[in-house]
Coordinates of C-alpha atoms and ligand atoms in Angstrom, one line a residue:
M10 CA 58.7 -10.0 18.9
C11 CA 59.4 -9.3 22.6
G12 CA 62.3 -7.2 23.8
I13 CA 64.4 -7.8 26.8
V14 CA 66.9 -5.5 28.6
G15 CA 69.0 -5.8 31.8
Y16 CA 71.4 -3.6 33.7
V17 CA 73.7 -3.8 36.7
G18 CA 76.1 -1.0 37.7
K19 CA 76.6 2.3 39.5
E20 CA 73.6 4.1 38.0
Q21 CA 69.9 3.7 38.9
A22 CA 68.7 0.8 36.9
A23 CA 65.1 1.7 36.1
P24 CA 65.6 4.8 33.9
I25 CA 68.3 2.8 31.9
L26 CA 65.9 -0.1 31.5
L27 CA 63.1 2.2 30.3
D28 CA 65.5 3.9 27.9
G29 CA 66.6 0.5 26.6
L30 CA 63.0 -0.7 26.1
S31 CA 62.2 2.5 24.2
K32 CA 64.9 1.6 21.7
L33 CA 63.2 -1.8 21.2
E34 CA 59.7 -0.4 20.7
Y35 CA 60.1 -0.8 16.9
R36 CA 59.9 -4.6 17.5
G37 CA 56.2 -4.2 18.3
Y38 CA 54.6 -5.0 21.7
D39 CA 51.4 -4.8 23.7
S40 CA 52.7 -4.5 27.3
A41 CA 55.9 -3.7 29.3
G42 CA 57.4 -4.2 32.7
M43 CA 60.5 -4.0 34.9
A44 CA 62.0 -5.8 37.9
V45 CA 64.5 -3.9 40.1
Y46 CA 66.2 -5.1 43.3
D47 CA 65.7 -2.2 45.8
G48 CA 68.3 -3.3 48.4
E49 CA 66.0 -5.6 50.2
K50 CA 63.7 -7.3 47.6
I51 CA 62.9 -7.5 43.9
V52 CA 60.1 -5.1 42.9
I53 CA 58.1 -5.6 39.7
R54 CA 56.0 -3.0 37.9
K55 CA 54.3 -3.9 34.7
A56 CA 51.3 -2.8 32.6
T57 CA 49.6 -3.4 29.2
G58 CA 49.8 -0.6 26.7
R59 CA 52.6 1.6 25.5
L60 CA 55.9 2.1 27.4
K61 CA 54.5 5.5 28.4
V62 CA 52.1 3.7 30.7
L63 CA 55.0 2.0 32.5
S64 CA 57.0 5.3 32.6
E65 CA 54.1 7.1 34.2
L66 CA 53.4 4.2 36.6
T67 CA 57.0 4.4 37.8
H68 CA 57.5 8.2 37.4
D69 CA 60.1 7.5 34.7
G70 CA 61.6 4.8 36.9
T71 CA 62.3 7.0 39.9
T72 CA 59.9 5.1 42.1
M73 CA 61.9 1.9 41.5
P74 CA 65.3 2.6 43.2
G75 CA 68.1 0.1 42.7
H76 CA 71.2 -0.7 40.7
I77 CA 70.2 -3.9 39.1
G78 CA 67.2 -4.9 37.1
I79 CA 65.6 -6.4 34.0
G80 CA 62.9 -5.1 31.6
H81 CA 60.6 -6.4 28.9
T82 CA 58.3 -5.3 26.1
R83 CA 55.9 -8.2 25.3
W84 CA 54.7 -9.3 21.9
A85 CA 52.1 -11.8 23.1
T86 CA 52.3 -15.4 21.8
H87 CA 50.8 -17.4 24.7
G88 CA 48.3 -15.6 26.8
E89 CA 46.4 -12.5 25.9
P90 CA 47.9 -9.1 26.4
S91 CA 47.2 -8.2 30.1
D92 CA 49.0 -6.9 33.2
V93 CA 49.2 -10.4 34.7
N94 CA 50.7 -11.8 31.5
A95 CA 53.1 -9.0 31.1
H96 CA 56.7 -9.7 32.0
P97 CA 58.8 -9.9 34.3
H98 CA 57.5 -13.0 36.0
F99 CA 58.2 -14.1 39.5
N100 CA 58.7 -17.4 41.2
S101 CA 56.2 -17.9 44.1
D102 CA 58.6 -16.6 46.7
Q103 CA 59.3 -13.5 44.6
T104 CA 63.0 -14.1 44.9
I105 CA 63.6 -14.8 41.2
A106 CA 62.4 -12.6 38.3
V107 CA 62.7 -13.5 34.6
V108 CA 62.0 -11.8 31.3
H109 CA 61.8 -13.9 28.1
N110 CA 61.7 -13.4 24.3
G111 CA 60.7 -16.5 22.4
I112 CA 58.4 -19.5 22.7
I113 CA 58.8 -22.4 25.3
E114 CA 57.2 -25.1 23.2
N115 CA 56.9 -27.7 26.0
Y116 CA 55.5 -25.2 28.5
M117 CA 52.2 -27.1 29.0
K118 CA 54.0 -30.3 30.0
L119 CA 56.4 -28.5 32.3
R120 CA 53.6 -26.5 33.8
K121 CA 51.7 -29.7 34.6
I122 CA 54.8 -31.2 36.2
L123 CA 55.4 -28.1 38.3
E124 CA 51.7 -27.9 39.4
E125 CA 52.0 -31.5 40.5
R126 CA 55.0 -30.4 42.6
G127 CA 52.8 -27.8 44.3
Y128 CA 53.7 -24.7 42.1
H129 CA 50.9 -22.2 41.5
F130 CA 50.7 -20.2 38.3
C131 CA 49.1 -16.8 38.0
S132 CA 49.5 -16.1 34.3
D133 CA 48.7 -17.9 31.0
T134 CA 52.2 -17.4 29.7
D135 CA 54.8 -19.9 28.7
T136 CA 57.4 -17.8 30.4
E137 CA 56.1 -18.2 34.0
V138 CA 57.2 -21.9 33.7
V139 CA 60.8 -20.7 33.5
A140 CA 60.4 -18.7 36.8
H141 CA 59.1 -21.7 38.7
L142 CA 61.5 -24.1 37.1
L143 CA 64.4 -21.8 38.1
D144 CA 63.0 -21.8 41.6
Y145 CA 62.8 -25.6 41.6
Y146 CA 66.4 -26.1 40.5
Y147 CA 67.7 -23.2 42.6
K148 CA 66.4 -24.9 45.7
K149 CA 67.4 -28.4 44.6
Y150 CA 71.0 -27.4 43.8
D151 CA 72.2 -25.5 46.9
K152 CA 70.8 -22.2 45.7
N153 CA 73.4 -22.0 42.9
P154 CA 72.0 -19.6 40.3
L155 CA 74.3 -20.8 37.5
T156 CA 73.4 -24.4 38.1
A157 CA 69.7 -23.5 38.2
V158 CA 70.1 -21.8 34.8
T159 CA 71.9 -24.7 33.2
K160 CA 69.3 -27.2 34.5
V161 CA 66.5 -25.1 33.2
I162 CA 67.9 -24.8 29.7
H163 CA 68.3 -28.6 29.6
R164 CA 64.6 -29.0 30.3
V165 CA 62.9 -26.3 28.2
E166 CA 62.3 -26.8 24.4
G167 CA 61.8 -23.9 22.0
S168 CA 63.3 -20.5 21.6
Y169 CA 64.3 -18.1 24.4
A170 CA 66.4 -15.1 25.3
L171 CA 66.2 -14.9 29.1
G172 CA 67.1 -12.1 31.6
I173 CA 67.2 -13.3 35.2
I174 CA 67.9 -11.8 38.6
F175 CA 68.0 -13.6 42.0
A176 CA 67.3 -11.7 45.2
D177 CA 69.9 -13.8 47.0
Q178 CA 72.5 -12.6 44.5
P179 CA 71.5 -8.9 44.0
D180 CA 74.7 -7.8 42.1
T181 CA 74.4 -10.2 39.2
V182 CA 72.3 -10.5 36.1
Y183 CA 72.1 -13.9 34.3
S184 CA 71.2 -14.2 30.7
V185 CA 71.0 -17.1 28.1
R186 CA 69.6 -17.6 24.6
K187 CA 68.6 -20.2 22.1
D188 CA 67.2 -19.0 18.7
S189 CA 66.1 -15.6 20.1
P190 CA 68.6 -12.8 19.8
L191 CA 70.7 -11.6 22.8
I192 CA 73.6 -9.3 23.2
V193 CA 75.7 -8.1 26.2
G194 CA 76.8 -4.5 26.3
V195 CA 80.1 -3.6 28.0
G196 CA 79.3 -0.4 29.8
N197 CA 81.4 2.1 31.7
G198 CA 80.5 1.5 35.4
G199 CA 77.8 -0.9 34.5
N200 CA 77.0 -3.8 32.1
L201 CA 73.9 -4.5 30.1
I202 CA 71.9 -7.3 28.3
A203 CA 69.5 -6.7 25.5
S204 CA 67.6 -8.4 22.6
D205 CA 69.1 -6.0 20.1
V206 CA 71.9 -3.5 19.7
P207 CA 69.8 -0.3 19.7
A208 CA 69.0 -0.7 23.4
V209 CA 72.6 -0.4 24.5
L210 CA 74.1 2.1 21.9
K211 CA 73.6 5.0 24.3
Y212 CA 75.9 3.4 26.8
T213 CA 78.4 1.4 24.7
R214 CA 79.4 0.3 21.2
D215 CA 81.3 -2.7 22.5
V216 CA 79.1 -5.7 22.6
Y217 CA 79.2 -9.5 22.8
F218 CA 76.9 -11.4 20.5
I219 CA 75.6 -14.4 22.4
E220 CA 75.4 -17.7 20.6
N221 CA 72.9 -20.4 21.2
E222 CA 73.0 -21.9 24.7
E223 CA 75.7 -19.6 25.9
I224 CA 75.1 -18.2 29.4
A225 CA 76.2 -14.7 30.4
R226 CA 76.8 -13.6 34.0
L227 CA 77.1 -9.9 34.6
T228 CA 78.1 -7.8 37.6
E229 CA 79.0 -4.0 37.7
N230 CA 82.6 -4.6 36.7
N231 CA 82.7 -8.1 35.3
I232 CA 81.2 -10.2 32.5
E233 CA 81.6 -14.0 32.3
F234 CA 80.4 -16.6 29.9
F235 CA 79.6 -20.3 30.3
N236 CA 78.5 -23.1 28.0
V237 CA 75.3 -25.1 28.5
D238 CA 77.0 -27.3 31.1
G239 CA 78.2 -24.3 33.1
D240 CA 81.8 -24.5 32.0
P241 CA 83.5 -21.1 31.5
I242 CA 84.1 -20.0 27.8
E243 CA 85.9 -17.0 26.3
K244 CA 84.2 -14.6 23.9
E245 CA 85.4 -11.5 21.9
T246 CA 83.6 -8.2 21.9
K247 CA 82.5 -6.6 18.7
H248 CA 82.6 -2.8 18.0
I249 CA 79.3 -1.6 16.6
D250 CA 79.6 1.2 13.9
W251 CA 75.9 1.3 13.0
D252 CA 73.9 4.4 13.8
I253 CA 70.7 3.9 15.9
N254 CA 68.4 3.9 12.9
A255 CA 70.3 1.2 11.1
A256 CA 70.6 -0.7 14.3
E257 CA 66.8 -0.9 14.7
K258 CA 66.8 -2.7 11.3
G259 CA 69.5 -5.1 12.5
G260 CA 71.9 -3.5 10.0
Y261 CA 69.5 -3.9 7.1
E262 CA 68.7 -0.8 5.1
H263 CA 64.9 -1.3 5.4
F264 CA 62.6 -3.3 7.7
M265 CA 61.3 -5.0 4.5
L266 CA 64.7 -6.5 3.7
K267 CA 65.2 -7.5 7.4
E268 CA 61.8 -9.2 7.4
I269 CA 62.5 -11.0 4.1
Y270 CA 65.6 -12.4 5.8
E271 CA 63.6 -13.3 8.9
Q272 CA 61.4 -15.7 6.9
P273 CA 63.4 -18.9 7.6
K274 CA 63.1 -18.2 11.4
A275 CA 59.5 -17.1 11.1
V276 CA 58.4 -20.1 9.1
R277 CA 60.4 -22.4 11.5
D278 CA 58.7 -20.7 14.5
T279 CA 55.3 -21.3 12.9
I280 CA 55.7 -25.0 12.0
S281 CA 58.1 -26.5 14.6
P282 CA 55.8 -26.2 17.6
R283 CA 53.1 -27.9 15.6
I284 CA 55.0 -31.0 14.4
K285 CA 55.7 -33.4 17.3
D286 CA 56.9 -36.9 16.7
G287 CA 55.8 -36.9 13.1
Q288 CA 52.3 -35.8 14.0
I289 CA 50.6 -32.4 13.4
V290 CA 49.6 -30.9 16.8
I291 CA 47.6 -27.7 16.5
E292 CA 46.6 -27.4 20.2
E293 CA 45.0 -24.0 20.0
L294 CA 42.7 -25.2 17.2
G295 CA 40.5 -27.0 19.7
M296 CA 38.6 -28.9 16.9
S297 CA 37.8 -32.5 17.6
D298 CA 38.3 -35.1 14.9
D299 CA 34.5 -35.4 14.5
E300 CA 34.3 -31.6 14.0
I301 CA 37.0 -31.9 11.3
R302 CA 35.2 -34.8 9.6
A303 CA 32.0 -32.8 9.7
I304 CA 33.4 -30.0 7.6
K305 CA 31.6 -29.9 4.3
K306 CA 33.0 -26.7 2.7
I307 CA 35.8 -24.2 3.5
H308 CA 35.5 -20.5 2.8
I309 CA 38.8 -18.7 2.9
V310 CA 38.3 -14.9 3.2
A311 CA 41.0 -12.2 3.4
C312 CA 42.5 -9.2 1.7
G313 CA 45.6 -8.5 -0.3
S314 CA 48.5 -10.8 0.3
A315 CA 46.6 -12.8 2.8
Y316 CA 44.0 -13.4 0.1
H317 CA 46.7 -14.7 -2.2
T318 CA 47.7 -17.3 0.4
G319 CA 44.1 -18.4 0.4
V320 CA 44.1 -18.8 -3.4
T321 CA 47.1 -21.0 -3.1
N322 CA 45.7 -23.1 -0.3
K323 CA 42.4 -23.7 -2.2
Y324 CA 44.6 -26.2 -4.2
V325 CA 46.1 -27.6 -1.0
F326 CA 42.9 -28.1 1.0
E327 CA 41.1 -29.5 -2.1
G328 CA 44.1 -31.6 -3.2
L329 CA 45.0 -33.1 0.1
A330 CA 41.8 -33.0 2.2
R331 CA 39.3 -33.2 -0.7
I332 CA 37.2 -30.5 1.0
P333 CA 35.6 -28.0 -1.4
V334 CA 37.1 -24.5 -1.0
E335 CA 35.8 -21.1 -2.0
V336 CA 38.2 -18.1 -1.7
D337 CA 36.8 -14.6 -1.4
L338 CA 38.1 -11.1 -1.1
A339 CA 36.7 -10.0 2.2
S340 CA 35.4 -6.7 0.7
E341 CA 33.4 -8.8 -1.8
F342 CA 32.3 -11.6 0.6
R343 CA 30.8 -9.2 3.1
Y344 CA 28.4 -7.7 0.5
R345 CA 27.5 -10.7 -1.7
N346 CA 25.1 -12.4 0.6
P347 CA 27.2 -15.6 0.5
I348 CA 25.6 -19.0 0.8
L349 CA 26.9 -20.4 4.1
E350 CA 25.4 -23.8 4.9
G351 CA 25.8 -26.2 7.8
G352 CA 29.2 -27.8 7.9
A353 CA 30.9 -24.7 6.5
L354 CA 34.1 -23.5 8.0
V355 CA 35.0 -19.9 7.4
I356 CA 38.8 -19.2 7.6
I357 CA 39.7 -15.5 8.0
I358 CA 43.4 -14.8 7.3
S359 CA 44.9 -11.6 8.5
Q360 CA 48.4 -10.5 9.7
S361 CA 47.1 -7.6 11.7
G362 CA 43.9 -9.1 12.8
E363 CA 42.3 -5.7 12.4
T364 CA 41.5 -5.4 8.7
A365 CA 38.1 -3.9 8.6
D366 CA 36.8 -5.9 5.6
S367 CA 38.1 -9.2 7.1
L368 CA 36.7 -8.4 10.5
A369 CA 33.3 -7.6 8.9
A370 CA 33.4 -10.9 7.0
L371 CA 34.1 -12.7 10.2
R372 CA 31.2 -11.1 11.9
L373 CA 28.9 -11.9 9.0
A374 CA 30.0 -15.6 9.1
K375 CA 29.3 -15.7 12.9
E376 CA 25.9 -14.1 12.4
R377 CA 25.1 -16.9 10.0
G378 CA 26.1 -19.4 12.7
V379 CA 28.9 -21.1 10.9
Q380 CA 32.2 -22.0 12.5
T381 CA 35.0 -19.5 12.1
L382 CA 38.8 -19.8 12.4
G383 CA 41.3 -16.9 12.3
I384 CA 44.8 -17.4 11.1
V385 CA 46.3 -14.3 12.6
N386 CA 49.7 -12.9 13.5
V387 CA 48.8 -10.4 16.2
V388 CA 47.8 -12.1 19.4
G389 CA 44.8 -10.6 21.1
S390 CA 43.8 -8.7 17.9
S391 CA 40.1 -8.2 17.1
I392 CA 39.9 -11.1 14.6
A393 CA 41.9 -13.4 17.0
R394 CA 39.5 -12.5 19.8
E395 CA 36.2 -12.8 17.9
A396 CA 36.9 -15.9 15.8
D397 CA 35.6 -19.2 17.3
K398 CA 39.1 -20.7 16.9
V399 CA 42.5 -19.1 16.2
M400 CA 45.7 -20.4 14.8
Y401 CA 48.6 -18.0 15.2
T402 CA 51.4 -17.3 12.7
W403 CA 54.4 -16.7 14.8
A404 CA 56.1 -14.3 12.4
G405 CA 56.7 -11.7 15.1
P406 CA 55.8 -8.1 14.5
E407 CA 55.9 -7.1 10.8
I408 CA 56.9 -3.4 10.4
A409 CA 57.1 -3.0 6.7
V410 CA 53.8 -2.3 5.0
A411 CA 54.5 -4.8 2.3
T412 CA 54.1 -8.2 4.0
T413 CA 56.7 -10.9 3.5
K414 CA 57.4 -13.0 6.6
A415 CA 53.7 -13.0 7.7
Y416 CA 52.7 -14.0 4.2
S417 CA 55.1 -17.0 4.3
C418 CA 53.8 -18.0 7.7
Q419 CA 50.2 -17.8 6.5
L420 CA 51.1 -20.2 3.8
V421 CA 52.7 -22.8 6.0
A422 CA 50.0 -22.5 8.7
Q423 CA 47.4 -23.5 6.0
Y424 CA 49.6 -26.3 4.7
L425 CA 49.6 -27.8 8.2
L426 CA 45.9 -27.3 8.6
A427 CA 45.1 -28.9 5.3
L428 CA 47.4 -31.9 6.2
K429 CA 45.7 -32.2 9.6
F430 CA 42.3 -32.3 7.9
A431 CA 43.5 -34.7 5.3
Q432 CA 44.9 -37.1 7.9
V433 CA 41.8 -37.0 10.1
R434 CA 39.5 -37.5 7.1
G435 CA 41.6 -40.5 6.0
Q436 CA 42.6 -38.8 2.7
I437 CA 46.4 -39.5 3.2
T438 CA 48.3 -42.3 4.7
D439 CA 50.8 -42.0 7.6
S440 CA 53.7 -42.4 5.2
Q441 CA 52.3 -39.7 2.9
L442 CA 51.9 -37.4 5.9
A443 CA 55.5 -38.1 6.9
E444 CA 56.7 -37.2 3.4
Y445 CA 54.6 -34.0 3.3
L446 CA 55.9 -33.0 6.7
H447 CA 59.5 -33.6 5.7
E448 CA 59.0 -31.3 2.7
I449 CA 57.5 -28.6 4.9
E450 CA 60.3 -28.9 7.5
M451 CA 62.8 -28.4 4.7
L452 CA 61.2 -25.1 3.6
P453 CA 63.1 -22.8 6.0
N454 CA 66.5 -24.2 4.9
Q455 CA 65.5 -23.9 1.3
I456 CA 64.3 -20.3 1.8
E457 CA 67.8 -19.6 3.4
I458 CA 69.4 -21.0 0.2
L459 CA 67.4 -18.6 -1.9
L460 CA 68.2 -15.7 0.3
G461 CA 71.9 -16.5 -0.1
N462 CA 71.9 -15.5 -3.8
K463 CA 70.1 -12.2 -4.0
E464 CA 72.9 -10.4 -5.9
R465 CA 71.8 -11.7 -9.3
I466 CA 68.2 -10.7 -8.7
Q467 CA 69.4 -7.3 -7.5
K468 CA 71.2 -6.7 -10.7
F469 CA 68.2 -7.8 -12.7
A470 CA 65.9 -5.5 -10.7
N471 CA 68.2 -2.5 -11.5
R472 CA 67.4 -3.1 -15.2
Y473 CA 63.7 -2.6 -14.6
V474 CA 63.4 0.4 -12.4
A475 CA 62.1 2.3 -15.5
A476 CA 59.6 -0.4 -16.4
K477 CA 56.0 0.8 -17.1
D478 CA 54.1 -2.5 -17.3
V479 CA 55.2 -5.8 -15.9
F480 CA 53.2 -9.0 -16.2
F481 CA 53.2 -12.1 -14.0
I482 CA 51.8 -15.3 -15.4
G483 CA 51.3 -18.8 -14.1
R484 CA 48.9 -21.7 -14.0
G485 CA 47.3 -23.2 -10.9
I486 CA 49.4 -22.4 -7.8
D487 CA 51.8 -20.5 -10.1
Y488 CA 48.9 -18.1 -10.8
A489 CA 48.5 -17.5 -7.1
I490 CA 52.2 -16.9 -6.8
S491 CA 52.0 -14.5 -9.7
M492 CA 49.3 -12.5 -7.9
E493 CA 51.5 -12.0 -4.9
G494 CA 54.6 -11.2 -7.0
S495 CA 52.6 -8.6 -8.9
L496 CA 51.2 -7.0 -5.7
K497 CA 54.7 -6.8 -4.2
L498 CA 56.0 -5.0 -7.2
K499 CA 53.0 -2.6 -7.5
E500 CA 52.8 -1.6 -3.9
I501 CA 56.4 -0.7 -3.3
S502 CA 57.7 0.4 -6.8
Y503 CA 54.5 2.0 -8.1
I504 CA 55.0 0.2 -11.4
H505 CA 51.8 -1.0 -13.0
S506 CA 51.7 -4.8 -13.0
E507 CA 49.2 -7.5 -13.6
A508 CA 49.0 -11.2 -12.7
Y509 CA 47.4 -13.4 -15.3
A510 CA 46.4 -17.0 -15.5
A511 CA 48.8 -18.0 -18.3
G512 CA 46.0 -19.8 -20.1
E513 CA 44.1 -16.5 -20.3
L514 CA 46.7 -14.5 -22.2
K515 CA 45.1 -15.3 -25.6
H516 CA 41.7 -14.0 -24.3
G517 CA 42.9 -10.4 -24.3
T518 CA 46.0 -9.6 -22.3
I519 CA 48.4 -10.7 -25.0
S520 CA 47.5 -7.6 -27.0
L521 CA 49.3 -5.6 -24.4
I522 CA 52.6 -7.3 -24.9
E523 CA 55.1 -5.1 -26.7
D524 CA 58.8 -5.2 -27.5
G525 CA 60.7 -5.4 -24.2
T526 CA 57.7 -5.9 -21.9
L527 CA 58.8 -7.8 -18.9
V528 CA 56.9 -11.0 -18.2
A529 CA 57.7 -12.9 -15.1
A530 CA 56.6 -16.5 -15.7
V531 CA 56.2 -18.7 -12.6
V532 CA 56.7 -22.4 -13.6
T533 CA 56.7 -24.7 -10.6
Q534 CA 53.9 -27.1 -11.3
E535 CA 55.4 -30.0 -13.0
E536 CA 52.2 -31.1 -14.7
L537 CA 51.8 -27.7 -16.2
Y538 CA 55.4 -27.0 -17.3
K539 CA 54.7 -27.6 -21.0
K540 CA 51.6 -25.5 -21.0
T541 CA 53.2 -22.5 -19.3
I542 CA 56.3 -22.9 -21.5
S543 CA 54.1 -22.6 -24.6
N544 CA 52.6 -19.4 -23.1
I545 CA 56.2 -18.1 -22.6
V546 CA 56.8 -18.7 -26.3
E547 CA 53.6 -16.9 -27.1
V548 CA 54.7 -13.7 -25.3
K549 CA 58.3 -13.9 -26.5
T550 CA 57.3 -14.1 -30.1
R551 CA 55.5 -10.8 -29.4
G552 CA 58.6 -9.1 -28.1
A553 CA 58.3 -9.8 -24.3
Y554 CA 61.4 -10.3 -22.2
V555 CA 60.7 -13.3 -20.0
L556 CA 62.0 -14.0 -16.6
A557 CA 61.1 -17.5 -15.5
V558 CA 61.0 -18.6 -11.8
T559 CA 61.1 -22.3 -11.9
N560 CA 62.2 -25.6 -10.3
D561 CA 62.3 -27.3 -13.6
D562 CA 65.9 -27.9 -14.6
N563 CA 65.3 -29.2 -18.1
L564 CA 66.5 -27.3 -21.2
E565 CA 63.0 -26.4 -22.4
I566 CA 62.8 -23.5 -19.9
E567 CA 66.3 -22.3 -20.8
K568 CA 65.4 -22.2 -24.5
A569 CA 62.1 -20.5 -23.9
A570 CA 62.9 -17.8 -21.3
D571 CA 65.4 -15.0 -21.5
S572 CA 66.4 -15.3 -17.8
V573 CA 65.8 -18.1 -15.4
I574 CA 65.8 -18.1 -11.6
Y575 CA 65.9 -21.6 -10.2
I576 CA 64.2 -22.5 -6.9
P577 CA 64.8 -25.7 -4.9
K578 CA 62.4 -28.6 -5.5
T579 CA 59.6 -29.2 -3.0
N580 CA 56.2 -30.7 -3.2
A581 CA 54.0 -29.1 -5.8
Y582 CA 51.6 -27.9 -3.1
F583 CA 54.3 -25.9 -1.3
T584 CA 56.2 -24.2 -4.1
N585 CA 54.7 -20.8 -3.3
S586 CA 56.9 -20.7 -0.2
L587 CA 60.0 -20.8 -2.3
A588 CA 59.0 -19.1 -5.6
I589 CA 57.8 -15.9 -3.8
I590 CA 61.3 -15.3 -2.3
P591 CA 63.0 -14.1 -5.5
L592 CA 59.9 -12.1 -6.4
Q593 CA 60.0 -10.3 -3.0
I594 CA 63.7 -9.6 -3.5
F595 CA 63.1 -8.4 -7.1
S596 CA 60.4 -6.0 -6.0
Y597 CA 62.4 -4.7 -3.1
Y598 CA 65.4 -3.8 -5.3
V599 CA 63.2 -2.2 -8.0
S600 CA 61.8 0.0 -5.3
V601 CA 65.2 0.8 -3.8
G602 CA 66.5 1.5 -7.3
K603 CA 63.8 4.0 -7.7
G604 CA 64.7 5.7 -4.4
L605 CA 61.3 5.1 -2.9
D606 CA 60.2 4.7 0.7
V607 CA 60.2 0.9 0.7
D608 CA 58.9 0.4 4.2
K609 CA 56.1 3.1 4.0
P610 CA 54.9 3.1 0.3
R611 CA 52.6 6.1 -0.6
N612 CA 48.9 5.8 0.1
L613 CA 49.2 2.5 2.0
A614 CA 48.8 1.6 5.7
K615 CA 50.1 -1.5 7.4
S616 CA 46.6 -2.4 8.6
V617 CA 43.5 -1.2 6.7
T618 CA 41.2 -0.7 9.6
V619 CA 38.7 1.3 7.6
E620 CA 36.6 0.2 4.6
Ligands
AGP709 C1 50.5 -6.8 1.3 O1 51.9 -6.5 1.2 C2 49.8 -5.6 1.9 N1 50.4 -5.2 3.1 C3 48.3 -5.8 2.1 O2 47.8 -6.4 0.9 C4 47.8 -6.8 3.2 O3 48.2 -8.1 2.9 C5 46.3 -6.7 3.4 O4 46.0 -5.3 3.6 C6 45.8 -7.6 4.5 O5 46.3 -7.2 5.7 P1 46.1 -8.2 7.0 O6 46.8 -9.4 6.6 O7 46.7 -7.4 8.1 O8 44.6 -8.4 7.1

């Protein structure tokens, strides 16, 4: 996700901003920029590409003199990566500059209102709306910056961490957040704002953590805080003991654990902009109802974990929208001369948007003239650019090779798409839609509950660091969950593991079960509880140790399995979003217990851009 920094003090601002941005590079970005007040005016320099480009453009900041400024590394969400879309953004008079991390969900509506009031936009970003809205309120309320800020935060919806400077008040940095992180660093001879602690550690270990809708006003020697109505509030500093490496991970030991814990927010960021007044709104999809009704078959094509989300959503699309679905591994799809007929929709799922096999599958589908949709996490990536339509997962940058939050966002993005198709095709009633959406909106909170009790799973994982073979079994969607649970364990702990359709055990695999073999049984599909329980009994009688992950609180499971992890109830279509959480945590702690490099497992890359 984006990173913001700001500085006001005795020193030259630009070199400090560049240094701060360099400590936020781990967050992933595609462009960077700075705004510095040079004594007469605000100067902005920004460019796509790595921070190095901005450093060279500004000769390490030396060509941007001034003691106050804001900086930004952009992870594109709205608007392709480009110089004009990079932050900071100006108001038209170039007297206000703003940097932003987050998503302004109502930016299209606000942009329309501002354009009707004569404002002209030069970028495709949601953030530029904030710059013009600040201008509007600044002029309307006697050029009072604090009032302008409070008015803006009452109008915008969504998530934001903002850094703002006003040319009329060139000794003050304003900052405010809602749902995007923000801290204030108490420097010596200068004060700072940043998205995250690493950006300020070089200058101070005393920081204020800003809460939602709190406003900070910084000068060289003073820091004040205000509530959303502009009333002064008091805050306490915190002393940071983390080293820089730990700080980049937000205090977590590994990026993977940080990203596991970011899943509630990532899922919330992916669903909330697409559910408005009880309706599913996927603006970027650009498919008319007639086009949706004309779909005759869906092909879901992906690799690895992304493929597993497709296997899950075959059940969801077919169950809800009654559209036939075929799911393929991209490396198979591209060489099997698939039958793609009129009315087919090919959905390519990819976190990176650069996976070679998935990109090749997309190009094959396009050659065959069928419609293509990318469900992608990286804005402006190859698959995002080349697919006819794109639906973004707003997971933010995922650093760990083993995907977690992007996987969870791919799941919910497909739930929403399936529900949208089902509604348009008259397969579900409005009241059914409301019920499904309620269940989906509950998922982030339910994930949070699961994340709150990791200790038991951690202890259990420690018992299996020496395991040689682990089996994951399930039926229906539980089989798809097993696939992902097995891959997570394999890729970061190097323990051999297999996912099996529970009903297949008797067709060969059960011969592998020995005394003490760990079998993780996923049991979330109510209609299949009894069937899977009988499979649990089968493997237990052959010596297996069975860990059940289930939402069934009847005694049957307790009697059948050796250990049971309960997950909250949700609609049967959506259980993967919850059952996968304990399996992610289990795999993580097995890998940690083995002392392995969790974030960078051997032989693996975050994006497989070659065949
Ligand atoms: C999963 O943890 C792996 N990182 C891998 O299977 C990944 O899901 C696969 O390579 C697909 O990557 P993509 O989503 O970037 O296309």
